[in-house]
Coordinates of C-alpha atoms in Angstrom, one line a residue:
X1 CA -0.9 1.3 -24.0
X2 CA -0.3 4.9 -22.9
X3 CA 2.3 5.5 -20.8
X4 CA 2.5 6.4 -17.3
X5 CA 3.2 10.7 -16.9
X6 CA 4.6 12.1 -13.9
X7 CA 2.9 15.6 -13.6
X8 CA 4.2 18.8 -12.5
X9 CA 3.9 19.1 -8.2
X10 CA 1.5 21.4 -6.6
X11 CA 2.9 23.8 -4.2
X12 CA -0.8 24.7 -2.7
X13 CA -0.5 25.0 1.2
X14 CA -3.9 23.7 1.9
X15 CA -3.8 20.5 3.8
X16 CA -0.1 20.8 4.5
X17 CA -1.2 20.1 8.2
X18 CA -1.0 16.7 7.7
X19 CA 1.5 15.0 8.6
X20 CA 1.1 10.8 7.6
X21 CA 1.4 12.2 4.0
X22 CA 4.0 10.3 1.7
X23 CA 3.8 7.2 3.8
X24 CA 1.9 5.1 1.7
X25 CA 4.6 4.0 -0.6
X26 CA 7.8 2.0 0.2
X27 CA 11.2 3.8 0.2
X28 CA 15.0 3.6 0.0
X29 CA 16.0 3.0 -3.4
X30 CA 19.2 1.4 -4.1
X31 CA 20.6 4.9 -4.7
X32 CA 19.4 6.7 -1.4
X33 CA 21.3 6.5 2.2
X34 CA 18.6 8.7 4.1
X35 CA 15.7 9.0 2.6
X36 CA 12.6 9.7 4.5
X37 CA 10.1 8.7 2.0
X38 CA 8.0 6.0 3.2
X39 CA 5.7 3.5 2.0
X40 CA -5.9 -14.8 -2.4
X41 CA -6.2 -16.5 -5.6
X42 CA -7.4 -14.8 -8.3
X43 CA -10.8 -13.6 -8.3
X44 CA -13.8 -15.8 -10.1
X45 CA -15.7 -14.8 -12.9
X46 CA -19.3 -14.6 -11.9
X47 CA -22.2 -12.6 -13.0
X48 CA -24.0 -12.7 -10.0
X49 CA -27.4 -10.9 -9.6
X50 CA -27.8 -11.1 -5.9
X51 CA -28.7 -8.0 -4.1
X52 CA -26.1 -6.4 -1.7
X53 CA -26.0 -3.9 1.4
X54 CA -24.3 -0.8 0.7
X55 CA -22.9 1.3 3.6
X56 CA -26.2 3.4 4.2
X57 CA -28.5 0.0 4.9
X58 CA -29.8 0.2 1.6
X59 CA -29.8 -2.4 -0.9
X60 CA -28.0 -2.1 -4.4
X61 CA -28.2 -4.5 -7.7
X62 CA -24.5 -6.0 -8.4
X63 CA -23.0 -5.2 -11.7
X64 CA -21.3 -6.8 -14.3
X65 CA -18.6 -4.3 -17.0
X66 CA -21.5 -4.6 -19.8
X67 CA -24.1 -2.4 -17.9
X68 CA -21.2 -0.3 -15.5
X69 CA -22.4 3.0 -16.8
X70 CA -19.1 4.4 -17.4
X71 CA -19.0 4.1 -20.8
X72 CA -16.7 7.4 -22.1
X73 CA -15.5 8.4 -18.8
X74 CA -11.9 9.2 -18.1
X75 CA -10.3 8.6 -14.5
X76 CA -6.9 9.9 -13.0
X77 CA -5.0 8.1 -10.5
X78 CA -1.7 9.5 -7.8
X79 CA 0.5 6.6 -6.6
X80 CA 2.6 8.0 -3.9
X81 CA 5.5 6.1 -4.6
X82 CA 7.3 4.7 -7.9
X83 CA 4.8 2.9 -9.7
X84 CA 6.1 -0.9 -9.1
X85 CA 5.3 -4.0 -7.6
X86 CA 3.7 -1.2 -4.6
X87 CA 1.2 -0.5 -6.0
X88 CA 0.9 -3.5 -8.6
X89 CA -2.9 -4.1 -8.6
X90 CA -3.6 -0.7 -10.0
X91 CA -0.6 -1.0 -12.1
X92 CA -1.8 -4.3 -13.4
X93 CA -5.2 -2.6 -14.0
X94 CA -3.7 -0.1 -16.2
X95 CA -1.4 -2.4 -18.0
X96 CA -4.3 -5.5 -18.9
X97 CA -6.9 -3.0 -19.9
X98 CA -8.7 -3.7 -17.3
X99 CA -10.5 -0.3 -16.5
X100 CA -11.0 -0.3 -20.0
X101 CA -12.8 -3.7 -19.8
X102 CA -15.0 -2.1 -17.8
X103 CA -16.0 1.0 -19.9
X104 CA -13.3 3.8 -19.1
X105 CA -12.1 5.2 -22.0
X106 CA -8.9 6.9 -21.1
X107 CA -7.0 6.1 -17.8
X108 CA -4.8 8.7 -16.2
X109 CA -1.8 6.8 -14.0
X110 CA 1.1 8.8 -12.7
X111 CA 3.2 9.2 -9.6
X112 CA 4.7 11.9 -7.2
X113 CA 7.4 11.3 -4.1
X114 CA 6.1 14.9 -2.9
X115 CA 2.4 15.4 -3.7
X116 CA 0.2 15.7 -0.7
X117 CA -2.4 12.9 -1.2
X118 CA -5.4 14.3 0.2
X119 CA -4.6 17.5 -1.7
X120 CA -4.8 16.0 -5.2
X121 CA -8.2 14.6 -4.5
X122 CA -10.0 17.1 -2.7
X123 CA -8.8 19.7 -5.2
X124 CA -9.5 17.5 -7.8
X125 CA -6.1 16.9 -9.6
X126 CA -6.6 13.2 -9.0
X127 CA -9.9 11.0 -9.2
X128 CA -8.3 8.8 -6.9
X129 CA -5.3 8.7 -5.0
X130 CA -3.2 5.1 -3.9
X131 CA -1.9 6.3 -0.2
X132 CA -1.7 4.6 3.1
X133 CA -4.7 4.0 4.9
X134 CA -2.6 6.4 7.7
X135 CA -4.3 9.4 5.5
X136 CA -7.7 8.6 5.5
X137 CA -7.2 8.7 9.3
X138 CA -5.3 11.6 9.6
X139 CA -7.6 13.5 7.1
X140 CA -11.1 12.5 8.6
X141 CA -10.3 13.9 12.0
X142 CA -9.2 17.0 10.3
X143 CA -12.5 16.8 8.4
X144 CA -11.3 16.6 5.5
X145 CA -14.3 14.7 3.3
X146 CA -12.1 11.5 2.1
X147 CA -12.6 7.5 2.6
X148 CA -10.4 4.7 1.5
X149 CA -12.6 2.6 -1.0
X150 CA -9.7 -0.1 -1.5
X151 CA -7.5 -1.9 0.7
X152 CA -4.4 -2.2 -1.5
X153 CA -2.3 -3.5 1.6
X154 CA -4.1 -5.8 4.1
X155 CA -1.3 -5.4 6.4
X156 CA 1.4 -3.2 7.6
X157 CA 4.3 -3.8 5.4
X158 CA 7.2 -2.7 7.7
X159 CA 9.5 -5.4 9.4
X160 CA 12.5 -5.6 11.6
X161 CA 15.2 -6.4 9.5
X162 CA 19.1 -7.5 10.4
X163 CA 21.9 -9.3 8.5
X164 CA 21.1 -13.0 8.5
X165 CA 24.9 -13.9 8.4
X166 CA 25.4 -11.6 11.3
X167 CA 22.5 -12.3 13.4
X168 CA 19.8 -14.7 14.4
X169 CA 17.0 -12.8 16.1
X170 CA 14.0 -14.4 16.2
X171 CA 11.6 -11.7 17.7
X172 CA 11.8 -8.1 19.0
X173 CA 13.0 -9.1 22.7
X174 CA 16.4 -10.3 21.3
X175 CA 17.4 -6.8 20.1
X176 CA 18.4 -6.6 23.8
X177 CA 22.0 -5.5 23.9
X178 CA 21.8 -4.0 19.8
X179 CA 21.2 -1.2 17.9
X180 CA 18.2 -0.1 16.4
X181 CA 17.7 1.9 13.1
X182 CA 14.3 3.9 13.0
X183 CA 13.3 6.2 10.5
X184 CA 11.9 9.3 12.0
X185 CA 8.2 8.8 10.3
X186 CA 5.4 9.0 12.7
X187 CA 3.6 5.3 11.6
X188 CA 7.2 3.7 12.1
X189 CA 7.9 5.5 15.4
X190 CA 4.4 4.5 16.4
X191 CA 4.1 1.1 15.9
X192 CA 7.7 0.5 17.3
X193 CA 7.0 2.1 20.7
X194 CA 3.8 0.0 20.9
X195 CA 5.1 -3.4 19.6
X196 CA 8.5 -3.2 21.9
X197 CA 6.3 -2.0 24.8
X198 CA 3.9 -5.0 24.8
X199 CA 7.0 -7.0 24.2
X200 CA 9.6 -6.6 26.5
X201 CA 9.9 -5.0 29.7
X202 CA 11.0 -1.2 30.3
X203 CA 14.3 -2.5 32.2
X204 CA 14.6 -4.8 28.8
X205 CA 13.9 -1.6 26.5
X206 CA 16.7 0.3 27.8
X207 CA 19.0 -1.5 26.9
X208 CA 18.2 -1.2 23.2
X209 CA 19.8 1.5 21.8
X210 CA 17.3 2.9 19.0
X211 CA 18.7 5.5 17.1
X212 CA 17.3 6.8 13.7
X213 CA 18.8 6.4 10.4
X214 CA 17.4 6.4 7.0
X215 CA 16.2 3.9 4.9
X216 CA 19.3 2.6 3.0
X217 CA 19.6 -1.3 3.8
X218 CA 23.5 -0.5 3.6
X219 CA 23.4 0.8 7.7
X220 CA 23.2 -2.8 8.3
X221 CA 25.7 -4.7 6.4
X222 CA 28.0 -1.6 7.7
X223 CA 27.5 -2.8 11.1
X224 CA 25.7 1.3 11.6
X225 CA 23.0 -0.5 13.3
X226 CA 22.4 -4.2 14.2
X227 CA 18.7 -4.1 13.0
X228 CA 16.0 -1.8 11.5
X229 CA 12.6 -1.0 10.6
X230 CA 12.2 -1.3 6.5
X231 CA 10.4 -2.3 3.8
X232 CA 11.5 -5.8 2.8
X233 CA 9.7 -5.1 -0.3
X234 CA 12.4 -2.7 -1.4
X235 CA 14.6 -2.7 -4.2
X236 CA 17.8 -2.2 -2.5
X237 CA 17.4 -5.2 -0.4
X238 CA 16.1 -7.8 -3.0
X239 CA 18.8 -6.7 -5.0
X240 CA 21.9 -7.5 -2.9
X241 CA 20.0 -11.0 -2.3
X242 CA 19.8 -11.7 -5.9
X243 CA 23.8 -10.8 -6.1
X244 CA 24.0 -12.9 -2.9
X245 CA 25.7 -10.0 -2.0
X246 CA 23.9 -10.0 1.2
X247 CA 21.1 -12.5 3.6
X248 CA 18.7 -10.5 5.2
X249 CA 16.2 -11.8 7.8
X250 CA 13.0 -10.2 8.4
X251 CA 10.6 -9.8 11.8
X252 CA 7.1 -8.5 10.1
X253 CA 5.1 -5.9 12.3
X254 CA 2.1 -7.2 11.3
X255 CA 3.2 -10.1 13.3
X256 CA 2.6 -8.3 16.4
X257 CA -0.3 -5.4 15.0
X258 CA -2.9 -6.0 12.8
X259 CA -2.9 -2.6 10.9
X260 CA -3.6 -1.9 7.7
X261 CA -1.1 -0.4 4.8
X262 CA -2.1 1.3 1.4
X263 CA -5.8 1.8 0.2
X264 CA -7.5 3.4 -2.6
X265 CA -9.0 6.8 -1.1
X266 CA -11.3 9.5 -2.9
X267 CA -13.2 11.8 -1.7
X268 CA -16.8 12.0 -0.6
X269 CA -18.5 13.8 -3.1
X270 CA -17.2 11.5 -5.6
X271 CA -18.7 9.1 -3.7
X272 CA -22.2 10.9 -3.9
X273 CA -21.8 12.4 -7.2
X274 CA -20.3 9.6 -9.6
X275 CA -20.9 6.3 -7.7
X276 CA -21.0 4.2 -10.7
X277 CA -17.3 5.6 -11.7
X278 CA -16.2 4.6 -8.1
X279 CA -17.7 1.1 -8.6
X280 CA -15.8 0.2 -11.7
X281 CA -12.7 1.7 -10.2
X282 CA -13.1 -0.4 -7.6
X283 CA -13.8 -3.4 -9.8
X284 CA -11.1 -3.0 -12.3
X285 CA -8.3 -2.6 -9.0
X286 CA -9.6 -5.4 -7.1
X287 CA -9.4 -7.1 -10.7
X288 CA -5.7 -6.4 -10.6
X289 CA -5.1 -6.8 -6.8
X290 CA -6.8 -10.5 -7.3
X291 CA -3.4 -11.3 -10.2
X292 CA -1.5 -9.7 -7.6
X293 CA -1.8 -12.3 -5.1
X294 CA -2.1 -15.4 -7.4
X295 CA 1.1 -17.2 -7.3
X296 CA 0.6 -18.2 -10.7
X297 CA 0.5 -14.6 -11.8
X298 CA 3.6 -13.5 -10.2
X299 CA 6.1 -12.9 -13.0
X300 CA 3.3 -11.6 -15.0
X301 CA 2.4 -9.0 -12.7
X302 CA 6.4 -8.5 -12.3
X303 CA 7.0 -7.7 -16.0
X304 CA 3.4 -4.7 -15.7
X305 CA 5.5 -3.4 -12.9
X306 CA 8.9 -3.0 -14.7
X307 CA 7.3 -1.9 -17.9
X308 CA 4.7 0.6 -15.5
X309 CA 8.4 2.1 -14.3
X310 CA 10.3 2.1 -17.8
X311 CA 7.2 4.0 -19.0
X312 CA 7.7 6.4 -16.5
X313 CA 11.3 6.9 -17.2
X314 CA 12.5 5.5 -13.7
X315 CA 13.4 2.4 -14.6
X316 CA 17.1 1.9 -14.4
X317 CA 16.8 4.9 -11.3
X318 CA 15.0 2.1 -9.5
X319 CA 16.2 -1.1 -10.2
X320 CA 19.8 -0.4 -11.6
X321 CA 21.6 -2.5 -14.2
X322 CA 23.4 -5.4 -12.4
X323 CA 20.0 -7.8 -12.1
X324 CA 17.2 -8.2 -14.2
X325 CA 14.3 -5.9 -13.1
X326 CA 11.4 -8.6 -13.6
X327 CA 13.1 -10.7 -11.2
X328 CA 13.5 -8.3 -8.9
X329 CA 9.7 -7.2 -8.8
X330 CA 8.8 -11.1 -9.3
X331 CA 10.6 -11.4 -5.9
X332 CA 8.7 -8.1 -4.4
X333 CA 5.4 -9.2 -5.7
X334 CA 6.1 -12.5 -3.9
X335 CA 7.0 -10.7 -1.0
X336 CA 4.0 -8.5 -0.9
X337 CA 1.8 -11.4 -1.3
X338 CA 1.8 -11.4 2.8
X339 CA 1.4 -8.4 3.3
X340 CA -1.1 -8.2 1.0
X341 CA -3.7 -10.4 1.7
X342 CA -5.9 -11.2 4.6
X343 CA -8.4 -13.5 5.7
X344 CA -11.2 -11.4 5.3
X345 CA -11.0 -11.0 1.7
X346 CA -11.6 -14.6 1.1
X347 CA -15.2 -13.9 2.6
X348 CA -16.1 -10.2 1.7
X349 CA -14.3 -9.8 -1.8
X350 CA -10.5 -8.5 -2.4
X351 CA -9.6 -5.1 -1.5
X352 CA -12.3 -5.0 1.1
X353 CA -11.6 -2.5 3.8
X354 CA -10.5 -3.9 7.3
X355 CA -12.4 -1.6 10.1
X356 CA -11.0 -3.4 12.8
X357 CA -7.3 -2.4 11.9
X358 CA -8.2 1.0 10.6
X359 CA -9.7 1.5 14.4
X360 CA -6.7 -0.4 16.0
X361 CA -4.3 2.2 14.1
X362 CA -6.8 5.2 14.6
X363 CA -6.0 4.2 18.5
X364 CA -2.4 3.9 18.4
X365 CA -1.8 7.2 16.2
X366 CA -4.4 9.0 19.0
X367 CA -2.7 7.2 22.0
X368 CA 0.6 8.4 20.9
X369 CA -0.9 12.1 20.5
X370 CA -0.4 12.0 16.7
X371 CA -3.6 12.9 16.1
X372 CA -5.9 15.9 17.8
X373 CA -9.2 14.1 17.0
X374 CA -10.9 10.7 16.3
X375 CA -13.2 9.5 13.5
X376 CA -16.0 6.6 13.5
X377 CA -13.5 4.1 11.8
X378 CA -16.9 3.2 10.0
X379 CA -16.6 6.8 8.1
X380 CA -12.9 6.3 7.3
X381 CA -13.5 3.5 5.1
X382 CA -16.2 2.5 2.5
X383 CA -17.3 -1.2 1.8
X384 CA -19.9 -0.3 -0.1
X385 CA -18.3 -0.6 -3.6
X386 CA -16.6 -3.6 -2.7
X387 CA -19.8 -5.5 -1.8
X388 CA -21.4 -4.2 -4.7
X389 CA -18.6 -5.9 -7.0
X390 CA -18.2 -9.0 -4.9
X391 CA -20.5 -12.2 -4.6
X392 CA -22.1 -14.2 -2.0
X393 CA -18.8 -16.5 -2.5
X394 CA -16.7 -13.4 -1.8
X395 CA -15.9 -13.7 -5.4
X396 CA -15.2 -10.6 -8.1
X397 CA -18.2 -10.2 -10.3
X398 CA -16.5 -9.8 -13.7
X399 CA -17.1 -10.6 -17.4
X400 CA -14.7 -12.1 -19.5

């Protein structure tokens, strides 16, 4: 298995107008006080022959790995945060041979805090980058020629979060009277402003004192702030849980707005050029996204994670030395099982692409003057690969 290689950053200024880049990932390591960087079962195996739609109304044969046409090619894939439980369908790819099983020969898989996403694709560093869905948006109303091929995130993964022991709120209107910690990232700021507008009144709002702060979990049990927007997901948290060293309670955004998080995103002339590569990438991480939310899979994805960090060196950085790192990513995979998932993958095939959200954020990021322009949400996002690995049971065509 080779390891995972964190390459030198590019320092090109193209693109640098962008400004959702570095959100896809989760932040706020156990190490890091203000840090601003942000972030169903499994699948059948059927060998399905039926015909599907791709996204130009034609019609396109399903495959299966033994006639994927990849045979020999190599791929390269940017996560934009450490590679753990994050991003653990394409790190369970990578680590169960998966993109091998479908003909790849040599898989690329590293990972950069700083790298502009949409700037390693479209100058071809990466064949793929792992980013928030937040970029496709942002970079198709620039016109910048990208698409996200791969819902990795179904949902939003941010949530409210306070000090269970402390506190008992039970929704966004009881932060009446308390402190709020924000981080000053344009989806969190965003999404707050909409979900406390709809919520409570502007009389009620006032009287919330938001303030913004970093990521560090720490401003809470400090009594800095009384709740704030974070990534239950993160190490930090699950790890002072594990000590019992803290309870934390959790209000998901995606309780209140249905928006999508991380997707797989490439750019177009991939798309035209080297559709059959895109297909099996597509099949081999929906392969891995499928372990990802099978409960039984859990500490096995959990130990692909760890070893996907300790082969990047980042291991002990990440997780520390106090808990046992599988548990700690067996607890975030379990966690991001919620965020994960939706409904619509049960029908359509995991890892299919969510227009409805995409469009919903698209409006919010455009509302809130965050972006100069708007895109067809049907030209931000690609279903077409995702139908043409996925039966009429919304299963994953795949040979064993």
């Amino acid at each position: 298995m080779s390891s995972i290689h964190r390459r030198k950053f590019l320092k090109s200024a193209s693109l640098t107008s962008i400004g959702i880049a570095g959100l896809a990932g989760c932040a706020g390591t156990s190490g890091s006080n203000d840090s601003s960087e942000g972030s169903g079962g499994s699948s059948g195996g059927s060998s399905s022959t039926d015909s599907s739609t791709d996204s130009s109304g034609g019609t396109t044969e399903p495959t299966t790995s033994s006639d994927s046409g990849v045979s020999g090619e190599s791929i390269s894939i940017l996560t934009t945060y450490y590679p753990d439980a994050s991003y653990s369908g394409v790190v369970r790819a990578k680590y169960q041979n998966y993109f091998e099983a479908v003909g790849f020969s040599d898989v690329t898989l590293d990972y950069s805090l700083e790298l502009n996403p949409l700037q390693v694709v479209t100058s071809d560093d990466y064949d793929f980058v792992i980013a928030s869905h937040l970029d496709s948006i942002a970079g198709r109303a620039q016109g910048v020629p990208v698409q996200s091929i791969v819902t990795t995130q179904g949902s939003t993964v941010q949530a409210y979060t306070y000090d269970a022991d402390e506190h008992s709120f039970e929704s966004p209107a009881d932060f009446v009277g308390s402190t709020l910690g924000l981080q000053n990232d344009p989806d969190i700021t965003t999404f707050n402003n909409e979900i406390l507008s709809s919520e409570l009144s502007d009389a009620e709002r006032d009287q919330i004192n938001e303030t913004f702060v970093g990521y560090d979990v720490r401003n809470l049990l400090t009594g800095k702030v009384d709740a704030m927007t974070k990534f239950p997901t993160n190490a930090d948290g699950i790890i002072l849980e594990l000590k019992e060293e803290a309870n934390f309670g959790y209000i998901p955004m995606k309780d209140y707005l249905e928006v999508p998080g991380n997707a797989a995103i490439t750019t177009t002339s991939m798309i035209e050029n080297k559709p059959e590569v895109v297909r099996e990438f597509v099949r081999a991480h929906a392969k891995g996204l499928a372990d990802s939310i099978d409960p039984d899979m859990r500490d096995s994805v959990a130990a692909d994670c760890v070893q996907s960090t300790e082969d990047a060196g980042i291991s002990e950085q990440i997780f520390g030395t106090d808990v046992d790192a599988v548990d700690i990513q067996s607890r975030a995979v379990e966690m991001f099982r919620e965020y994960r998932h939706i409904d619509e993958w049960d029908t359509n095939g995991v890892g299919w692409n969510p227009t409805d959200r995409v469009a919903l954020a698209q409006q919010l990021f455009a509302d809130a003057g965050q972006l100069d322009d708007t895109s067809d949400p049907e030209t931000i996002v690609n279903n077409r690969f995702i139908e043409e690995v996925t039966d009429d049971q919304g299963q994953l065509i795949w040979e064993e």
